[in-house]
Amino acid sequence: MTRAATLRVGGLGDHQLSAWPALAPVWAAIVGMSGGWRLLAAAALGAVGVLAMPPVHFVPALIPSLAGFLWLLQGVRGRWTLVATALAFGIGHFTAGLYWVAYALLTRPEEFGWLAPAAPVGLSLILAPFLIVPAAATRLARRGSIGEVIVFAAAWAFAEWLRSWVGTGFPWNLIGTVWTFSPPMLQISAVTGVYGLSLITVLAAAMPAVLGGPCLDRRRAWAAVGLMFALLASCGIGGAVRLAGAGDGDGATVEGVSLRLVQPNISQAIKWRADLVDRHLLDQAELGALDTGTAPTHVVWSEAAAPLLLADDAIRRAAVAERTPVDGLSLIGTLRRTGSADAPEIRNSLIAIDHTGAVVASYDKAHLVPFGEYMPLGRVLGLSGVVGLADLTAGPGVRTLSLPGLPPVSPLICYEVIFPGAVVDRWARPAWLLNITNDGWYGLSAGPYQHLAAAQMRAVEEGLPLVRVANTGISAVVDPYGRVLRSLALGTRGVLDTPLPMALAAAPPFARTGTIPILAIILALIPFGAYVIRRT
């Protein structure tokens, strides 16, 4: 090993050797950054990690992103510098990953177009503070050590769990979803949930950080990196074995059920125009009744497919009923009015209409989108409805619907599907998940792909098939192993006729226990990495 690889940085040891000499100059340059350069590098590294997310799925991008972030943290002196570095990384990461939220404002450019460039940054400012958790946790372990990586990965997974419920919760683009392109890698989520897969992924991607800086034991550093990649490989191999026993995905289906998914591809710019409501309603009804050679038993429309109070409108319901299968149902996303005449409540709902026009069941969205479907503190601040829509009222929570001719189902409207462990009623387990959404707000962007990836994760975690119906796509059928069996592409118009896959005979471990076991493991790894590894 050359003397060029022998480095000294305050607090990291006296002239200790790098495990990989070629990385030593890179490590030294990153650790030595200060001021604005450190913050710019942090933001850039955060953005690089987004390349691993759907739809790109370049998972190796996580290695420079997370290892580089650790190196930046190793060079930090002072708590506020650490906070600033973590925030910069988070702003780069979440702005790049959620750039598409600006598209929603561009659907009404005359009113909100000026806000569009600021929207992704504003959202990232809300999410970035969660990354202070793993950044601060690294101070519990010796800098540059294997223990530091373990603490960092565990604290990252813990921060993802926090992000799932603090405030209203926004568990979008959790690191584990980078693997949705690879069904074998997803299978571990049936045991650990997405948080466990995130933990394993961050461990593997960040562990190469130990190769660049001063190192007490080169063999141990390389062994740690090899062990983490072996852990990833074992997850993939175990997943492949599980899938081999499951067949190719064209297995058992629910007898007597033929679903038709309606994807009208109505532009968000015209979807809410009052003069086009009837045209759009009839167009979707006609798609539901289209002669494709397959007679559906149940027709499913997307979220807000009927952007009006359809349950209160007998004439329009009759138009839908005429095109609803006899002895079947049309499941339609619409608005629904509840409450009293003096205090009406409007809800984002799914209603089931039979061929007589009767509304036989309904579900009200419980997890509303802040600023989109309601204004936080709007009544207190006098800001209710500033986004152009009256505040919606949340439903009571997820529940299982029993519908004629269908197995029990858990309906999920829009981003309700992104919340791990919160998509079914544990006391009345459904046989499938139905996610209706309108991703037309986000155009032809990464957003719909990321949304579908979250839905795939829920299918694996719960051991349930998932049917997804989206206005502009991506409508899809996902089996209980997270595999997309069939789909309609983003930005296309059409219908998808499909059988309904069967649920797994036994609920997987995550569906039975929820997040508590994996959360306990995550929290236990923090003192393990900080103290146990240090002693050994």
Coordinates of C-alpha atoms in Angstrom, one line a residue:
M1 CA 0.0 0.0 0.0
T2 CA 1.4 3.4 -1.0
R3 CA 2.0 6.3 1.4
A4 CA -0.5 8.2 -0.7
A5 CA -3.2 6.1 0.9
T6 CA -2.0 7.0 4.4
L7 CA -4.1 9.8 5.7
R8 CA -4.7 11.7 8.9
V9 CA -7.9 13.5 9.8
G10 CA -8.6 14.8 13.3
G11 CA -10.7 12.4 15.3
L12 CA -10.2 9.5 12.9
G13 CA -7.0 8.1 14.1
D14 CA -3.3 8.5 13.5
H15 CA -2.0 7.5 10.1
Q16 CA -4.4 4.6 9.7
L17 CA -4.5 2.9 6.3
S18 CA -7.4 2.9 3.9
A19 CA -8.8 -0.5 3.1
W20 CA -9.1 0.5 -0.6
P21 CA -6.2 2.9 -1.5
A22 CA -7.9 4.0 -4.7
L23 CA -10.8 5.5 -2.7
A24 CA -8.6 7.3 -0.2
P25 CA -8.2 10.5 -2.2
V26 CA -11.9 10.6 -2.9
W27 CA -12.7 10.1 0.8
A28 CA -10.2 12.8 1.8
A29 CA -11.7 15.3 -0.6
I30 CA -15.2 14.7 0.6
V31 CA -14.4 14.6 4.3
G32 CA -12.4 17.8 3.8
M33 CA -15.2 19.8 2.3
S34 CA -16.5 22.8 4.2
G35 CA -19.0 25.6 4.0
G36 CA -21.1 25.9 0.8
W37 CA -19.2 23.2 -1.0
R38 CA -20.2 20.6 1.6
L39 CA -23.8 21.6 1.4
L40 CA -23.8 21.5 -2.5
A41 CA -22.1 18.1 -2.4
A42 CA -24.7 16.9 0.1
A43 CA -27.6 18.0 -2.1
A44 CA -26.0 16.5 -5.2
L45 CA -25.4 13.2 -3.4
G46 CA -29.1 13.2 -2.2
A47 CA -30.2 13.7 -5.8
V48 CA -28.0 10.9 -7.1
G49 CA -29.7 8.4 -4.9
V50 CA -33.1 9.1 -6.6
L51 CA -31.7 7.3 -9.7
A52 CA -32.4 4.1 -7.7
M53 CA -36.1 4.9 -7.4
P54 CA -38.8 4.0 -9.9
P55 CA -39.0 4.2 -12.8
V56 CA -35.2 4.3 -13.4
H57 CA -34.3 1.6 -10.8
F58 CA -30.5 2.2 -11.1
V59 CA -29.9 0.7 -7.6
P60 CA -26.1 1.1 -7.7
A61 CA -26.6 4.8 -7.5
L62 CA -27.3 4.3 -3.8
I63 CA -23.7 3.4 -3.1
P64 CA -22.1 6.8 -3.9
S65 CA -25.2 8.6 -2.5
L66 CA -25.2 7.0 0.9
A67 CA -21.5 6.2 1.3
G68 CA -20.8 9.8 0.2
F69 CA -23.3 11.1 2.7
L70 CA -21.5 9.2 5.5
W71 CA -18.2 10.6 4.4
L72 CA -19.5 14.1 4.5
L73 CA -20.8 13.5 8.0
Q74 CA -17.4 12.2 9.1
G75 CA -15.9 15.5 8.3
V76 CA -18.5 17.6 10.2
R77 CA -17.5 19.4 13.3
G78 CA -20.4 20.9 15.3
R79 CA -24.0 20.0 15.7
W80 CA -25.4 22.8 13.5
T81 CA -23.1 21.9 10.7
L82 CA -24.3 18.3 11.0
V83 CA -27.9 19.5 10.8
A84 CA -27.2 21.7 7.8
T85 CA -25.5 18.8 6.0
A86 CA -28.4 16.4 6.7
L87 CA -30.9 19.0 5.5
A88 CA -29.0 19.7 2.3
F89 CA -28.9 16.0 1.5
G90 CA -32.6 15.7 2.2
I91 CA -33.5 18.7 0.1
G92 CA -31.6 17.3 -2.8
H93 CA -33.0 13.8 -2.3
F94 CA -36.7 14.7 -1.9
T95 CA -36.7 17.6 -4.4
A96 CA -35.3 15.3 -7.1
G97 CA -37.6 12.4 -6.1
L98 CA -40.7 14.5 -5.9
Y99 CA -40.2 17.0 -8.7
W100 CA -43.5 15.9 -10.2
V101 CA -45.7 17.5 -7.5
A102 CA -45.2 20.7 -9.4
Y103 CA -47.3 19.2 -12.2
A104 CA -50.4 19.4 -10.1
L105 CA -50.1 23.2 -9.9
L106 CA -49.6 23.4 -13.6
T107 CA -53.0 22.0 -14.3
R108 CA -54.3 25.4 -13.3
P109 CA -51.4 27.6 -14.4
E110 CA -53.3 30.8 -14.3
E111 CA -53.8 30.5 -10.6
F112 CA -51.0 28.3 -9.2
G113 CA -48.4 28.2 -12.0
W114 CA -46.1 30.6 -10.2
L115 CA -46.0 28.2 -7.3
A116 CA -44.9 25.2 -9.3
P117 CA -41.1 25.6 -9.1
A118 CA -41.3 26.1 -5.4
A119 CA -43.6 23.1 -4.7
P120 CA -41.0 20.3 -4.7
V121 CA -38.6 22.3 -2.7
G122 CA -41.3 23.2 -0.2
L123 CA -42.3 19.6 0.3
S124 CA -38.6 18.6 0.6
L125 CA -38.2 21.2 3.4
I126 CA -40.9 19.3 5.3
L127 CA -39.4 15.9 4.7
A128 CA -35.6 16.7 4.9
P129 CA -35.6 17.1 8.8
F130 CA -36.2 13.3 9.1
L131 CA -32.7 12.7 7.8
I132 CA -31.3 14.5 10.8
V133 CA -32.1 11.3 12.7
P134 CA -29.6 9.0 10.9
A135 CA -27.1 11.8 10.6
A136 CA -27.2 12.5 14.4
A137 CA -27.1 8.8 15.2
T138 CA -23.7 8.4 13.5
R139 CA -22.3 10.3 16.5
L140 CA -23.0 7.3 18.7
A141 CA -20.4 5.2 16.9
R142 CA -16.7 5.6 16.1
R143 CA -16.3 7.5 12.9
G144 CA -15.4 5.4 9.8
S145 CA -16.3 2.2 11.6
I146 CA -18.5 -0.7 10.7
G147 CA -20.6 0.2 13.7
E148 CA -21.2 3.7 12.3
V149 CA -22.7 2.2 9.1
I150 CA -25.0 -0.1 11.2
V151 CA -26.2 2.8 13.3
F152 CA -26.7 4.9 10.2
A153 CA -28.8 2.2 8.4
A154 CA -30.9 1.4 11.4
A155 CA -31.6 5.1 12.1
W156 CA -32.4 5.6 8.5
A157 CA -35.0 2.8 8.6
F158 CA -36.3 4.3 11.9
A159 CA -36.6 7.7 10.2
E160 CA -38.6 6.1 7.4
W161 CA -41.0 4.7 10.0
L162 CA -41.3 8.1 11.6
R163 CA -42.0 9.7 8.3
S164 CA -44.9 7.3 7.8
W165 CA -47.0 8.7 10.6
V166 CA -45.6 12.0 12.0
G167 CA -48.1 14.7 11.1
T168 CA -50.2 13.2 8.4
G169 CA -47.4 10.9 7.4
F170 CA -45.9 10.7 3.9
P171 CA -44.0 7.4 3.4
W172 CA -43.3 8.0 -0.3
N173 CA -40.2 6.6 -1.9
L174 CA -39.0 4.5 1.0
I175 CA -35.7 3.0 0.1
G176 CA -37.0 -0.5 -0.1
T177 CA -39.2 0.3 -3.1
V178 CA -36.1 0.5 -5.3
W179 CA -36.5 -3.3 -5.7
T180 CA -40.0 -3.4 -7.1
F181 CA -38.5 -4.2 -10.5
S182 CA -37.2 -7.5 -9.0
P183 CA -39.9 -9.7 -7.5
P184 CA -37.4 -12.0 -5.8
M185 CA -36.0 -9.1 -3.8
L186 CA -39.4 -8.1 -2.7
Q187 CA -40.3 -11.3 -0.9
I188 CA -38.4 -10.5 2.3
S189 CA -41.0 -7.8 2.8
A190 CA -43.6 -10.5 3.6
V191 CA -41.6 -10.9 6.8
T192 CA -40.1 -7.5 7.5
G193 CA -42.2 -5.1 5.6
V194 CA -40.7 -2.4 3.5
Y195 CA -38.8 -1.0 6.6
G196 CA -36.8 -4.2 6.8
L197 CA -36.0 -4.1 3.1
S198 CA -34.9 -0.5 3.5
L199 CA -32.7 -1.5 6.4
I200 CA -30.9 -4.2 4.4
T201 CA -30.6 -2.0 1.3
V202 CA -29.1 0.9 3.2
L203 CA -26.7 -1.4 5.1
A204 CA -25.4 -2.8 1.7
A205 CA -25.2 0.5 0.0
A206 CA -23.5 2.4 2.8
M207 CA -21.1 -0.2 4.0
P208 CA -18.5 0.5 1.2
A209 CA -18.0 3.8 3.1
V210 CA -15.6 1.8 5.4
L211 CA -13.3 1.1 2.5
G212 CA -12.3 4.7 1.9
G213 CA -11.1 6.2 5.2
P214 CA -8.6 5.2 7.8
C215 CA -9.1 1.6 8.8
L216 CA -8.1 -0.4 11.8
D217 CA -8.6 -3.7 10.1
R218 CA -8.7 -4.0 6.3
R219 CA -9.8 -7.6 6.3
R220 CA -12.7 -6.8 8.6
A221 CA -13.7 -3.8 6.4
W222 CA -13.8 -5.9 3.3
A223 CA -15.5 -8.8 5.1
A224 CA -18.3 -6.4 6.2
V225 CA -18.9 -5.2 2.7
G226 CA -18.9 -8.7 1.4
L227 CA -21.3 -9.8 4.1
M228 CA -23.8 -7.1 3.3
F229 CA -23.8 -8.0 -0.4
A230 CA -24.2 -11.6 0.6
L231 CA -27.2 -10.6 2.7
L232 CA -28.7 -8.9 -0.3
A233 CA -28.0 -11.9 -2.5
S234 CA -29.5 -14.3 0.1
C235 CA -32.7 -12.2 0.1
G236 CA -32.9 -12.5 -3.7
I237 CA -32.2 -16.2 -3.6
G238 CA -34.7 -16.8 -0.9
G239 CA -37.2 -14.8 -2.8
A240 CA -36.6 -16.7 -5.9
V241 CA -37.2 -20.0 -4.1
R242 CA -40.5 -18.6 -2.7
L243 CA -41.6 -17.5 -6.2
A244 CA -40.6 -20.9 -7.6
G245 CA -43.2 -22.5 -5.4
A246 CA -45.8 -19.9 -6.4
G247 CA -45.7 -20.5 -10.1
D248 CA -45.6 -17.9 -12.9
G249 CA -48.4 -15.7 -11.6
D250 CA -51.2 -17.3 -13.7
G251 CA -52.3 -19.4 -10.8
A252 CA -55.6 -19.7 -8.9
T253 CA -58.2 -17.0 -9.5
V254 CA -61.6 -16.3 -7.8
E255 CA -64.2 -18.3 -9.6
G256 CA -67.0 -16.3 -11.2
V257 CA -65.3 -12.9 -11.0
S258 CA -64.2 -11.0 -14.1
L259 CA -63.1 -7.5 -13.5
R260 CA -63.0 -4.7 -16.0
L261 CA -60.6 -1.8 -15.2
V262 CA -61.6 1.5 -16.9
Q263 CA -58.7 3.8 -17.8
P264 CA -60.2 6.8 -19.7
N265 CA -57.0 8.9 -19.7
I266 CA -58.9 12.2 -19.2
S267 CA -56.5 15.1 -18.9
Q268 CA -56.6 16.8 -15.5
A269 CA -56.8 20.2 -17.3
I270 CA -60.4 19.4 -18.4
K271 CA -61.4 16.7 -15.9
W272 CA -63.3 19.1 -13.6
R273 CA -64.9 21.2 -16.3
A274 CA -68.7 21.4 -15.6
D275 CA -69.5 21.5 -19.3
L276 CA -67.7 18.2 -19.9
V277 CA -68.9 16.2 -16.8
D278 CA -71.6 14.3 -18.7
R279 CA -69.4 13.6 -21.7
H280 CA -66.7 12.1 -19.4
L281 CA -69.3 10.1 -17.4
L282 CA -70.8 8.6 -20.5
D283 CA -67.4 7.9 -22.1
Q284 CA -66.4 5.9 -19.0
A285 CA -69.7 4.1 -18.9
E286 CA -69.4 3.1 -22.5
L287 CA -65.8 1.8 -21.9
G288 CA -67.3 -0.3 -19.1
A289 CA -69.8 -1.8 -21.5
L290 CA -67.4 -2.2 -24.4
D291 CA -67.7 -5.5 -26.3
T292 CA -64.3 -7.0 -26.0
G293 CA -65.3 -10.6 -26.2
T294 CA -65.1 -10.9 -22.4
A295 CA -68.2 -10.2 -20.3
P296 CA -67.2 -8.5 -17.0
T297 CA -69.0 -9.2 -13.8
H298 CA -67.8 -6.0 -12.2
V299 CA -66.5 -2.8 -13.7
V300 CA -64.1 -0.5 -11.8
W301 CA -63.6 3.2 -12.4
S302 CA -60.8 5.4 -11.0
E303 CA -60.8 7.9 -8.2
A304 CA -63.1 10.9 -8.9
A305 CA -64.2 9.3 -12.1
A306 CA -67.5 11.1 -11.5
P307 CA -66.5 14.4 -10.0
L308 CA -69.9 15.2 -8.7
L309 CA -72.4 13.9 -6.1
L310 CA -73.3 10.8 -8.1
A311 CA -75.1 9.1 -5.2
D312 CA -77.6 12.0 -5.1
D313 CA -78.1 12.2 -8.9
A314 CA -80.7 9.6 -10.0
I315 CA -80.5 10.5 -13.7
R316 CA -76.8 10.1 -14.0
R317 CA -76.8 7.0 -11.9
A318 CA -79.4 5.5 -14.3
A319 CA -77.0 6.2 -17.2
V320 CA -74.3 4.2 -15.4
A321 CA -76.8 1.5 -14.4
E322 CA -77.8 0.9 -18.0
R323 CA -74.2 -0.1 -18.7
T324 CA -73.6 -2.1 -15.5
P325 CA -73.5 -5.9 -15.8
V326 CA -76.7 -7.6 -14.7
D327 CA -76.1 -9.1 -11.3
G328 CA -72.8 -7.2 -11.2
L329 CA -71.6 -3.8 -10.0
S330 CA -69.9 -0.6 -11.2
L331 CA -67.4 0.5 -8.6
I332 CA -66.9 4.3 -9.1
G333 CA -64.8 7.0 -7.5
T334 CA -67.0 10.0 -6.8
L335 CA -67.8 12.7 -4.3
R336 CA -70.3 11.9 -1.6
R337 CA -72.4 14.1 0.7
T338 CA -73.0 13.2 4.3
G339 CA -73.9 15.1 7.4
S340 CA -76.9 17.3 7.9
A341 CA -78.5 19.9 5.7
D342 CA -77.1 22.6 8.0
A343 CA -73.7 21.1 8.1
P344 CA -73.0 19.0 5.0
E345 CA -69.8 17.1 4.6
I346 CA -68.3 16.2 1.3
R347 CA -66.2 13.1 1.0
N348 CA -63.9 11.5 -1.6
S349 CA -65.6 8.2 -1.9
L350 CA -66.0 4.9 -3.7
I351 CA -69.6 3.8 -4.4
A352 CA -70.9 0.5 -5.7
I353 CA -73.9 0.8 -8.1
D354 CA -75.9 -2.2 -9.3
H355 CA -77.7 -2.6 -12.6
T356 CA -80.9 -1.0 -11.1
G357 CA -79.0 2.2 -10.2
A358 CA -79.1 1.5 -6.4
V359 CA -76.0 2.4 -4.3
V360 CA -75.3 -0.9 -2.5
A361 CA -72.2 0.2 -0.6
S362 CA -69.7 3.0 -0.2
Y363 CA -66.3 3.8 1.3
D364 CA -65.0 7.2 2.3
K365 CA -61.3 8.1 2.0
A366 CA -59.8 8.4 5.5
H367 CA -56.3 9.6 4.8
L368 CA -56.8 13.0 3.0
V369 CA -54.0 14.8 1.1
P370 CA -53.0 18.0 3.0
F371 CA -53.3 21.2 0.9
G372 CA -55.0 19.1 -1.9
E373 CA -58.1 17.8 -0.1
Y374 CA -58.0 19.8 3.0
M375 CA -56.2 22.9 4.3
P376 CA -54.4 22.2 7.6
L377 CA -55.6 24.7 10.2
G378 CA -57.7 26.2 7.5
R379 CA -60.6 27.1 9.7
V380 CA -58.3 28.6 12.3
L381 CA -56.3 30.6 9.8
G382 CA -59.2 31.4 7.5
L383 CA -57.6 29.6 4.6
S384 CA -60.2 26.9 4.0
G385 CA -60.5 26.2 0.3
V386 CA -57.7 28.3 -1.0
V387 CA -56.6 25.5 -3.2
G388 CA -59.8 25.8 -5.2
L389 CA -61.7 23.0 -3.6
A390 CA -63.8 23.0 -0.5
D391 CA -62.3 21.1 2.4
L392 CA -63.2 17.4 2.2
T393 CA -64.2 15.4 5.3
A394 CA -62.2 12.3 6.1
G395 CA -63.8 8.9 6.5
P396 CA -63.5 6.8 9.7
G397 CA -60.6 4.6 8.5
V398 CA -59.8 1.5 6.4
R399 CA -62.5 -1.1 6.5
T400 CA -63.5 -4.3 4.7
L401 CA -66.4 -4.1 2.3
S402 CA -68.6 -7.1 1.5
L403 CA -70.0 -6.6 -2.1
P404 CA -72.3 -8.9 -4.0
G405 CA -70.4 -11.4 -6.2
L406 CA -67.0 -10.4 -4.8
P407 CA -64.7 -11.6 -2.0
P408 CA -64.3 -9.1 0.9
V409 CA -62.2 -6.1 -0.2
S410 CA -60.3 -3.3 1.4
P411 CA -60.8 -0.2 -0.8
L412 CA -57.9 2.4 -0.8
I413 CA -58.3 5.7 -2.5
C414 CA -55.2 7.4 -4.0
Y415 CA -52.2 7.5 -1.6
E416 CA -53.9 5.5 1.2
V417 CA -52.0 2.6 -0.4
I418 CA -48.6 4.0 0.5
F419 CA -48.9 3.5 4.3
P420 CA -47.2 0.2 5.4
G421 CA -49.3 -1.8 7.8
A422 CA -52.3 0.5 7.5
V423 CA -54.2 -0.8 4.5
V424 CA -56.5 -3.4 6.0
D425 CA -58.8 -3.9 8.9
R426 CA -57.0 -6.4 11.1
W427 CA -60.2 -7.6 12.6
A428 CA -61.9 -8.3 9.3
R429 CA -59.1 -9.4 6.9
P430 CA -60.1 -8.9 3.3
A431 CA -59.3 -11.2 0.3
W432 CA -57.9 -8.4 -1.9
L433 CA -57.0 -4.7 -2.1
L434 CA -58.6 -2.2 -4.5
N435 CA -56.7 1.0 -5.1
I436 CA -58.4 3.6 -7.2
T437 CA -56.5 6.7 -8.0
N438 CA -56.2 9.7 -10.2
D439 CA -52.5 10.3 -11.0
G440 CA -53.5 12.6 -13.9
W441 CA -52.4 15.4 -11.6
Y442 CA -48.8 14.4 -12.2
G443 CA -48.7 13.9 -16.0
L444 CA -46.2 11.6 -17.7
S445 CA -43.7 11.8 -14.8
A446 CA -42.1 9.5 -12.3
G447 CA -45.0 10.0 -9.8
P448 CA -47.3 7.3 -11.1
Y449 CA -44.5 4.7 -11.3
Q450 CA -43.5 5.5 -7.7
H451 CA -47.2 5.2 -6.7
L452 CA -47.5 1.8 -8.3
A453 CA -44.3 0.6 -6.6
A454 CA -45.8 1.5 -3.2
A455 CA -48.9 -0.6 -4.1
Q456 CA -46.7 -3.5 -5.0
M457 CA -45.1 -3.4 -1.6
R458 CA -48.5 -3.5 0.1
A459 CA -49.5 -6.6 -1.8
V460 CA -46.3 -8.5 -0.7
E461 CA -46.6 -7.3 2.9
E462 CA -50.3 -8.3 3.2
G463 CA -50.2 -11.5 1.0
L464 CA -53.1 -10.1 -0.9
P465 CA -53.7 -9.4 -4.6
L466 CA -54.1 -5.7 -5.5
V467 CA -56.1 -4.2 -8.3
R468 CA -55.2 -0.7 -9.2
V469 CA -57.4 1.5 -11.4
A470 CA -56.0 4.9 -12.4
N471 CA -57.5 7.6 -14.6
T472 CA -54.4 8.1 -16.8
G473 CA -52.5 5.0 -15.7
I474 CA -50.9 2.9 -14.5
S475 CA -53.8 0.6 -14.0
A476 CA -52.6 -2.9 -13.0
V477 CA -53.3 -6.2 -11.4
V478 CA -50.7 -7.2 -8.8
D479 CA -50.5 -10.7 -7.3
P480 CA -49.8 -11.4 -3.6
Y481 CA -46.1 -11.6 -4.4
G482 CA -45.9 -8.1 -5.8
R483 CA -45.7 -9.1 -9.4
V484 CA -47.5 -7.0 -11.9
L485 CA -49.5 -9.6 -13.9
R486 CA -51.1 -7.2 -16.4
S487 CA -51.4 -3.5 -16.8
L488 CA -52.4 -0.5 -18.9
A489 CA -49.5 1.9 -19.7
L490 CA -49.3 5.4 -18.4
G491 CA -51.0 7.9 -20.7
T492 CA -53.2 5.4 -22.6
R493 CA -56.9 5.0 -22.9
G494 CA -58.6 1.6 -22.7
V495 CA -59.9 -1.2 -20.5
L496 CA -58.2 -4.2 -18.9
D497 CA -60.3 -7.3 -18.5
T498 CA -58.8 -9.6 -15.8
P499 CA -59.6 -12.4 -13.4
L500 CA -59.1 -11.7 -9.7
P501 CA -56.1 -13.6 -8.2
M502 CA -56.6 -15.5 -5.0
A503 CA -55.1 -14.3 -1.8
L504 CA -52.4 -16.5 -0.1
A505 CA -53.9 -19.3 2.0
A506 CA -52.1 -17.9 5.1
A507 CA -51.3 -14.3 5.9
P508 CA -47.5 -13.6 5.8
P509 CA -45.7 -12.7 9.0
F510 CA -45.8 -9.0 8.5
A511 CA -49.6 -9.1 7.9
R512 CA -50.0 -10.9 11.3
T513 CA -47.6 -8.9 13.4
G514 CA -47.3 -5.5 11.8
T515 CA -44.3 -3.2 12.3
I516 CA -43.5 -3.9 15.9
P517 CA -41.0 -6.8 15.4
I518 CA -39.0 -5.1 12.7
L519 CA -39.1 -1.8 14.5
A520 CA -37.7 -3.6 17.6
I521 CA -34.9 -5.0 15.5
I522 CA -34.1 -1.6 14.0
L523 CA -33.9 0.1 17.4
A524 CA -31.8 -2.8 18.8
L525 CA -29.3 -2.3 16.0
I526 CA -28.5 1.2 17.1
P527 CA -26.8 0.3 20.4
F528 CA -25.4 -2.8 18.8
G529 CA -23.6 -0.8 16.2
A530 CA -22.6 2.0 18.6
Y531 CA -21.3 -0.1 21.5
V532 CA -21.1 -3.9 20.8
I533 CA -19.2 -3.5 17.5
R534 CA -16.9 -0.9 19.1
R535 CA -15.8 -3.4 21.7
T536 CA -15.1 -6.2 19.2

